Every structure is written in structure tokens, then in C-alpha cells.
XYZ file of C-alpha atoms in Angstrom:
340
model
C -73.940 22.242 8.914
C -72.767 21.155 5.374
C -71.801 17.233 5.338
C -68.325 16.528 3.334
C -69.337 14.981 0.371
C -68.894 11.033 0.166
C -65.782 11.594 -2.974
C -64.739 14.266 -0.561
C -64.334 11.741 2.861
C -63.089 9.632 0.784
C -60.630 11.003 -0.186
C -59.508 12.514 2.510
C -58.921 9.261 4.542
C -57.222 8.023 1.209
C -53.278 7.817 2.741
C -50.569 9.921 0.888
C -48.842 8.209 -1.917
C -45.953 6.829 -1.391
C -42.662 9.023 -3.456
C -41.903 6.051 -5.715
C -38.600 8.220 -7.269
C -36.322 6.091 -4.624
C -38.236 3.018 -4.268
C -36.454 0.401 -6.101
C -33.109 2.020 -5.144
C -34.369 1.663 -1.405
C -35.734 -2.224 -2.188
C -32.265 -3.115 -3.448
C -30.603 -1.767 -0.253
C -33.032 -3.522 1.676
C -32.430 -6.592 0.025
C -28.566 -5.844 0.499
C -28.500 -5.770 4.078
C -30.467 -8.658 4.605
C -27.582 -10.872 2.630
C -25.299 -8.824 4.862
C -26.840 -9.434 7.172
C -27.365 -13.201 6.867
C -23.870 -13.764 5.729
C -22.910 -12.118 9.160
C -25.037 -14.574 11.214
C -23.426 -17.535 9.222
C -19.969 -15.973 10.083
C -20.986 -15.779 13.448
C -22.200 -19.430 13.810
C -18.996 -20.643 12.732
C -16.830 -18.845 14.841
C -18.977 -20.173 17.500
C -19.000 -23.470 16.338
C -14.902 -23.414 15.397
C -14.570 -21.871 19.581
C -16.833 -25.029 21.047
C -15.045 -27.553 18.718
C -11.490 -26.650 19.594
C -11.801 -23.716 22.038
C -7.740 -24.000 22.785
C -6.851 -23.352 19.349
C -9.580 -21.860 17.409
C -10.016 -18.036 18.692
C -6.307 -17.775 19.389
C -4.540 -14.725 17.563
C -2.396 -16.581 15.690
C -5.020 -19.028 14.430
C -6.661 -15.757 13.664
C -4.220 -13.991 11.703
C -3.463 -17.414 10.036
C -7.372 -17.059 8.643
C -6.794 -13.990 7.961
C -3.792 -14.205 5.746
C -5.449 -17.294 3.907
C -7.940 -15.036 3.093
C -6.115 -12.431 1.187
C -5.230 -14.287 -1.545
C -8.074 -15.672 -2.821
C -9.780 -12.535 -1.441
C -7.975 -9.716 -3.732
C -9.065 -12.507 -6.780
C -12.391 -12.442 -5.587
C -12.718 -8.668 -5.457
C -11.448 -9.010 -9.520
C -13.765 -11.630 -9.659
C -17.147 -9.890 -8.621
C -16.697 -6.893 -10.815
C -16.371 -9.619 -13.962
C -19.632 -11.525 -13.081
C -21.548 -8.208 -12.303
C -20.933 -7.183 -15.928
C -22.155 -10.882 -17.183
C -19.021 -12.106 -17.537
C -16.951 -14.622 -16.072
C -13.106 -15.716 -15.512
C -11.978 -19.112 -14.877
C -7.908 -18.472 -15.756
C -7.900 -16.395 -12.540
C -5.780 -19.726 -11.167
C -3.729 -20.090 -13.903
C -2.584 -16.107 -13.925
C -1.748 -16.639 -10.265
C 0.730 -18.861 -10.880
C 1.952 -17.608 -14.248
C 2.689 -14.328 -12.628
C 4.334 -15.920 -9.539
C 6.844 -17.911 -11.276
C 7.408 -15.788 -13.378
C 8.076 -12.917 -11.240
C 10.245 -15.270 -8.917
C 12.933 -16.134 -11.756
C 16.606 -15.432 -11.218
C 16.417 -12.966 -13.985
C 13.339 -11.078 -12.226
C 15.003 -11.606 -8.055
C 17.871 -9.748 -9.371
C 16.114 -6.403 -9.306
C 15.105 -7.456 -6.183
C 11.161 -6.309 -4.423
C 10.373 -3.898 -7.333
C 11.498 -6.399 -10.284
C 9.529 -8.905 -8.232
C 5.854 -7.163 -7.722
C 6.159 -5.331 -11.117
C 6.597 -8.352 -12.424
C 3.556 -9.785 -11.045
C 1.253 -7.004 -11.425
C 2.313 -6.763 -15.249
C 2.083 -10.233 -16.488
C -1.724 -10.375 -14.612
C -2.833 -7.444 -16.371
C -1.516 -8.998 -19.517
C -3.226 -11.995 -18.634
C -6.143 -9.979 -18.405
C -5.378 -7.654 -21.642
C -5.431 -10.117 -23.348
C -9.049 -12.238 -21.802
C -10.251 -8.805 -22.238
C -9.350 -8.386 -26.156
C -10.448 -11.884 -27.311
C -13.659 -11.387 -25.243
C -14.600 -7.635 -25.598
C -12.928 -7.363 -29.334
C -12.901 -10.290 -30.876
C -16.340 -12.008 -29.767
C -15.889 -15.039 -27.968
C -17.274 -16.484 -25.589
C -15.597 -15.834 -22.136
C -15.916 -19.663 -20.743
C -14.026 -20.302 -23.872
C -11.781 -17.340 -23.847
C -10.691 -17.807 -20.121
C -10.847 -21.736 -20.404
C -8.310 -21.188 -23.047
C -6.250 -18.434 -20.941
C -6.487 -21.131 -18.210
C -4.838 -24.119 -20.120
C -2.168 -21.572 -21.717
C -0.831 -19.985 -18.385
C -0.865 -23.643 -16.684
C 0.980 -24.767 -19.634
C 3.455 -21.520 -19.797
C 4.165 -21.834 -16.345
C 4.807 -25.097 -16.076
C 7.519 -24.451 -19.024
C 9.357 -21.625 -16.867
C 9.596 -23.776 -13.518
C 10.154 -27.282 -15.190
C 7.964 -28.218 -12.737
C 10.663 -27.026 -10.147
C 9.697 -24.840 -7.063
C 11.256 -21.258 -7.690
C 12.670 -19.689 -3.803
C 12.849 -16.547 -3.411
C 15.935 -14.591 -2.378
C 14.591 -10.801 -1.791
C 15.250 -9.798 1.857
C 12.470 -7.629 1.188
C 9.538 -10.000 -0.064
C 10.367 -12.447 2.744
C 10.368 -9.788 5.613
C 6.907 -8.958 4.488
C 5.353 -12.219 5.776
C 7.400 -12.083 9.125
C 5.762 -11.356 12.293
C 8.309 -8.390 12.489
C 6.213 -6.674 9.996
C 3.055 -6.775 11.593
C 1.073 -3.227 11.825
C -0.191 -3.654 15.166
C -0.699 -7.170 15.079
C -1.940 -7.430 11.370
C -0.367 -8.915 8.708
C 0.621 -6.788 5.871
C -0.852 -9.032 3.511
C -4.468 -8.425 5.129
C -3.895 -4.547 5.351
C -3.292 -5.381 1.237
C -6.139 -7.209 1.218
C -8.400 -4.743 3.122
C -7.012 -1.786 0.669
C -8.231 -3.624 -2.299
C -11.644 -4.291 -1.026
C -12.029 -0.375 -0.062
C -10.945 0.771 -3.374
C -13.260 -2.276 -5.030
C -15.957 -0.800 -3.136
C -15.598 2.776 -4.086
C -15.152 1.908 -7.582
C -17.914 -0.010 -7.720
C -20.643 2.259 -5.443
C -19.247 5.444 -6.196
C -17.907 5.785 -9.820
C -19.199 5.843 -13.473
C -16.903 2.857 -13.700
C -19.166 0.678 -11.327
C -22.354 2.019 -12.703
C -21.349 1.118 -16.255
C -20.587 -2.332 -14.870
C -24.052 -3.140 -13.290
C -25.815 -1.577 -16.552
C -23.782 -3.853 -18.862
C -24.272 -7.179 -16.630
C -28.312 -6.071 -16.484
C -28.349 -5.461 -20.335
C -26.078 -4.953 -22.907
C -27.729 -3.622 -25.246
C -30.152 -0.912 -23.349
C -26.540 -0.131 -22.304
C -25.122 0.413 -25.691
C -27.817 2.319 -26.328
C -27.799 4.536 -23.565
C -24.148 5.577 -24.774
C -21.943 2.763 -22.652
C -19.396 1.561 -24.900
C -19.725 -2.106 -23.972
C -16.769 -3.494 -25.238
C -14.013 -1.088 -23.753
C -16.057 -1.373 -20.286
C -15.508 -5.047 -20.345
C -12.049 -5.006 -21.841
C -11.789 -3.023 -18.510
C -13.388 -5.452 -16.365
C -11.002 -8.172 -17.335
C -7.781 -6.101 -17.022
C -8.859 -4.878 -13.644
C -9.514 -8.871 -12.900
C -5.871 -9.428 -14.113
C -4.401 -6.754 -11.813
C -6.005 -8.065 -9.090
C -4.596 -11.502 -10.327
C -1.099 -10.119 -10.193
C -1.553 -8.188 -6.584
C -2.508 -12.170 -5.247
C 0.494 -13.481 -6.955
C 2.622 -11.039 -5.095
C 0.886 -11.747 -1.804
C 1.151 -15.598 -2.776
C 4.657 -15.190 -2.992
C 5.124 -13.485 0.298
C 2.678 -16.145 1.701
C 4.593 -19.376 0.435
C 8.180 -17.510 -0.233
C 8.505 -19.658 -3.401
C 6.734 -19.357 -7.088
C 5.070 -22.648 -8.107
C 3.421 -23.633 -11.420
C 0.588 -25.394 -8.878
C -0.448 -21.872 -7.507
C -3.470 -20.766 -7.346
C -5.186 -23.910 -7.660
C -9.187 -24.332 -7.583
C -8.657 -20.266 -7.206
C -11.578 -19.719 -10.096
C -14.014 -21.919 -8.251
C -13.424 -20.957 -4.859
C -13.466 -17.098 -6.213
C -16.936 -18.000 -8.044
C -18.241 -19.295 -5.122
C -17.450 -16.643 -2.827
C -19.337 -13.607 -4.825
C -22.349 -16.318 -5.592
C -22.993 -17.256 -1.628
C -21.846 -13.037 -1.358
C -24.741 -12.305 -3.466
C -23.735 -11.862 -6.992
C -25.771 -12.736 -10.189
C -23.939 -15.472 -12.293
C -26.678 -13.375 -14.892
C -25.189 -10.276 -13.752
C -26.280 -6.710 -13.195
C -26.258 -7.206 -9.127
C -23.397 -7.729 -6.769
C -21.875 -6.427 -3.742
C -17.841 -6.524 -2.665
C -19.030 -6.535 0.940
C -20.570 -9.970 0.667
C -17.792 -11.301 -2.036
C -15.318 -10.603 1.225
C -17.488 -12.255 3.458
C -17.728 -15.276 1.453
C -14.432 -15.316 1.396
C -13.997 -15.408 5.051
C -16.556 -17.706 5.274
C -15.076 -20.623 2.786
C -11.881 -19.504 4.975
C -13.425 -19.920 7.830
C -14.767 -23.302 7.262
C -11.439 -24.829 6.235
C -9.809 -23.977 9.210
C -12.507 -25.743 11.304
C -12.006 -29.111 9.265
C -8.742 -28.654 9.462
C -8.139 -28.161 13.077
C -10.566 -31.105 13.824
C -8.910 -33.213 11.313
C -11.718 -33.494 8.937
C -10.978 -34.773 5.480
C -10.436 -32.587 2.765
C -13.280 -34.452 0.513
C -15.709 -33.775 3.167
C -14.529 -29.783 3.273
C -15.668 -29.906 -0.888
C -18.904 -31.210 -0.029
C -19.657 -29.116 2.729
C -18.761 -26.035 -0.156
C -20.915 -27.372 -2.070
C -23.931 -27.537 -0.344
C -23.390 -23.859 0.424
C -23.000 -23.229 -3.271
C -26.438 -24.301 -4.068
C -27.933 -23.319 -1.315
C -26.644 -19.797 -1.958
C -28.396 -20.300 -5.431
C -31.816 -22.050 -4.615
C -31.941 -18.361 -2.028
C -30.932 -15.859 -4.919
C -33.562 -17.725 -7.250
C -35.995 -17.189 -4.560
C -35.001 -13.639 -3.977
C -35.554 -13.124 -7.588
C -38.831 -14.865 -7.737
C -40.144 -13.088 -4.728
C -38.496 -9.082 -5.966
């Protein structure tokens, strides 16, 4: 009886390789649902935390819907938000549009063509915010911190000049019965069903488009991008318009929200947007970043106010607590990176 050759047995015990075509694409998801998963579990603790600290309050509906709602503002920015960074990029006028476009869409002139004048209003002058972010960045080569710190100071200053530092009330039956609990779809407020449409669309566009493939290749490298045929500079003229929209869609909700445009709107909203698609899992380098953990960042910030807040926690101590999540958020993507 012939004896298999040594090479031969070898061989033969030698396992299959592995089909490498899918690999990294499967390493990424991997990676994915483990910060899903993660952010989940810190969710999770602090609802269980919020329901042992004040159990009478916490978990109650309309506490919930009250998170909920705070949510969508910032939210719908940070959905704008994560698409910018993913390409590279980043915006810190997002604030300052907010309240441009609400007090602007809330002036006599604008009330008197009542809901339409008032959310056309806001959705135009946030994508003409973000025109022109997009033009001075994309076109004519500067820097975005500068372009957007510039934006920033401009549409603080501009809206301070429309309001006189006056609080503008609304008048429209119709934006005012939006944030009424007679307009609840089955117990949700219309401004989270808003908020919820934006972050489905944000996804789509993002995981199943040319549009949110072009973004990831231009935040991983610009240049293999240009190269492989991306036009780089109308993608991210792009980017920052679609930021601005989503700009002038929280405006609109803001103004619903507060029934009133304010030159003080939208406060801190670039920093607490940053922060929620950096602990979500975005790359302040860009070329990696998910909308599903940009929301649930936002619900987590959320989240944590309303604990301090219903135990009466000071507000310095919420910042601090943010910021140790900030960094720790980084200190775990720089070991994610090390270790990938």
C-alpha cells in the first residue's frame, strides 16, 4: 500500500484559505456592531440608573417623550453633522444657522404667509448657510475651522441684528399645533417622527448611495479619490449644503419646540453635535462613521441631562460628566485604530 507522500499529508491537513474578497468589509461590520453594541449597553445603564434615581418620574411617558423631543433637534444637526466629519470636514456654525434661520423665519414679514412662509424660510436660509460654508470651503480653499468659525460669528451677529436681541413669538395656528399633545401620532411627537425620517433617509444615503460612498472615499483620502474620478470639491460643496438643510429642518423643529425665534438658539449645538458622532463612532480624520451611533449619542448626551436634571444636579457638573465621555470615546477609537 502506497504511503501519501509527506508534501502530499501535508497538504492535505493544510485548512482551506480563507476568501479574503469580503474580509475587510466583514471586519468593519464587526467592528460596527460592537460600538452598537456598546453604545446600547451605555443607553441601557442609564435608563437603569435614571429609573433607580427617580423611579416616579424618570420612565414616565411624558418624561419620555420630553427626551425624546429634546433629542430631535440637536439630532437632525447631528445627522448633517456626521456626513461633514466622514468626508474630513467639519462645521462649527451649525449653532449659529439654527438661530439665523429661526428668527429669521419667525419675522412678521415671514408669519404672514403663515406654516409654508415659516419652514421655507428655515430650510432656505440653512442651505444658504451651508451654500455658502460649502463654496468658501470646497471652491475657494479655506480651511473649514476657519470657514465655519467665520459662518459662526456672521449668523450670531446677523441674527442678533434681526431680533434686536428681542424674542420673536410666533403666531401660525399651524406651527404651534404641531408641538401640542393633540398632534401626537400614537403617542409620538411629530417632531421625533421628523427626527426619525431624517435619520432613515441619512442612513440610506449614506449605506446605500454613490453619494455616501463618495463621502467615506473623500474623508479616507482625497486625493486617491480625485484620482479615482470623485470630483472632490462638488462632493463636499454637497456635504455642507446637506449640513445646512439639516440646519434649517432643526430650526423649524426649534421653533415648534420653543414657539418663539431667538438669536440664542442653538447654542453649544456644534459641540454637542461633534460629540455625539465622536462617542457614535465617527473619525474626526474621517473616512468612517455610522448615523446609527451619531443617533445614539444623541440620546445618550439626552439622556444624561435629563438625569442631572431631575436630580437637581448642576449644570457645570452635566459638562464635565460630557466630557469625560468625549475622551473616553477618543482614547477607545485610538485604540480601535491601533488594534485594526
Amino acid at each position: 500500500m502506497t504511503q501519501p507522500a509527506p508534501a502530499a499529508e501535508a497538504a492535505a491537513r493544510k485548512p482551506a484559505p480563507a476568501d479574503d474578497g469580503g474580509s475587510p468589509y466583514r471586519a468593519t461590520l464587526a467592528r460596527a456592531d460592537v460600538r452598537t453594541l456598546s453604545l446600547l449597553g451605555v443607553l441601557a445603564a442609564l435608563i437603569v440608573i435614571g429609573g433607580i434615581t427617580r423611579p416616579d418620574s424618570f420612565l414616565d411617558t411624558d418624561n419620555v417623550q420630553l427626551i425624546l423631543t429634546q433629542a430631535s433637534v440637536i439630532g437632525v444637526v447631528t445627522v448633517g453633522m456626521t456626513f461633514v466629519i466622514i468626508s474630513g470636514g467639519i462645521d462649527l456654525s451649525v449653532g449659529a444657522i439654527v438661530a439665523l434661520a429661526s428668527v429669521w423665519a419667525t419675522t412678521v414679514a415671514t408669519q404672514e404667509y403663515g406654516f409654508a412662509g415659516v419652514l421655507f424660510t428655515a430650510v432656505v436660509v440653512g442651505m444658504g448657510c451651508g451654500l455658502v460654508n460649502g463654496l468658501l470651503i470646497a471652491y475657494g480653499g479655506i480651511v473649514p475651522f476657519i470657514a465655519t468659525l467665520a459662518m459662526l460669528a456672521s449668523g450670531r451677529g446677523l441674527a442678533l441684528q434681526i431680533t434686536d436681541g428681542k424674542t420673536q413669538m410666533v403666531t401660525v395656528e399651524g406651527v404651534l399645533k404641531l408641538g401640542e399633545r393633540d398632534s401626537y401620532v400614537l403617542g409620538i411627537p411629530p417632531l421625533v417622527l421628523v427626527f426619525a425620517a431624517v435619520t432613515v433617509v441619512g442612513w440610506l444615503l449614506l449605506n446605500r448611495t454613490t453619494f455616501g460612498r463618495r463621502s467615506v472615499a473623500v474623508g479616507g483620502n482625497a486625493e486617491a479619490a480625485r484620482l479615482a474620478g470623485i470630483d472632490v470639491r462638488r462632493q463636499r460643496l454637497y456635504l455642507y449644503l446637506l449640513s445646512g438643510l439639516c440646519c434649517g429642518i432643526a430650526a423649524f423643529l426649534l421653533i415648534v419646540l420653543s414657539g418663539s425665534g431667538q438669536n440664542t438658539n442653538g447654542n453649544m449645538y456644534e459641540l454637542d453635535a461633534i460629540a455625539a458622532a465622536i462617542i457614535g463612532g465617527t473619525l474626526l480624520s474621517g473616512g468612517r462613521g455610522t448615523i446609527t451611533g451619531s443617533v445614539l449619542g444623541v440620546l445618550i448626551f439626552t439622556t444624561i441631562t435629563n438625569i442631572f436634571a431631575l436630580n437637581n444636579l448642576e449644570t457645570a457638573t452635566q459638562q464635565i460628566a460630557k466630557g469625560a465621555i468625549i475622551v473616553a470615546a477618543v482614547l477607545v477609537q485610538r485604540r480601535t485604530a491601533v488594534t485594526s
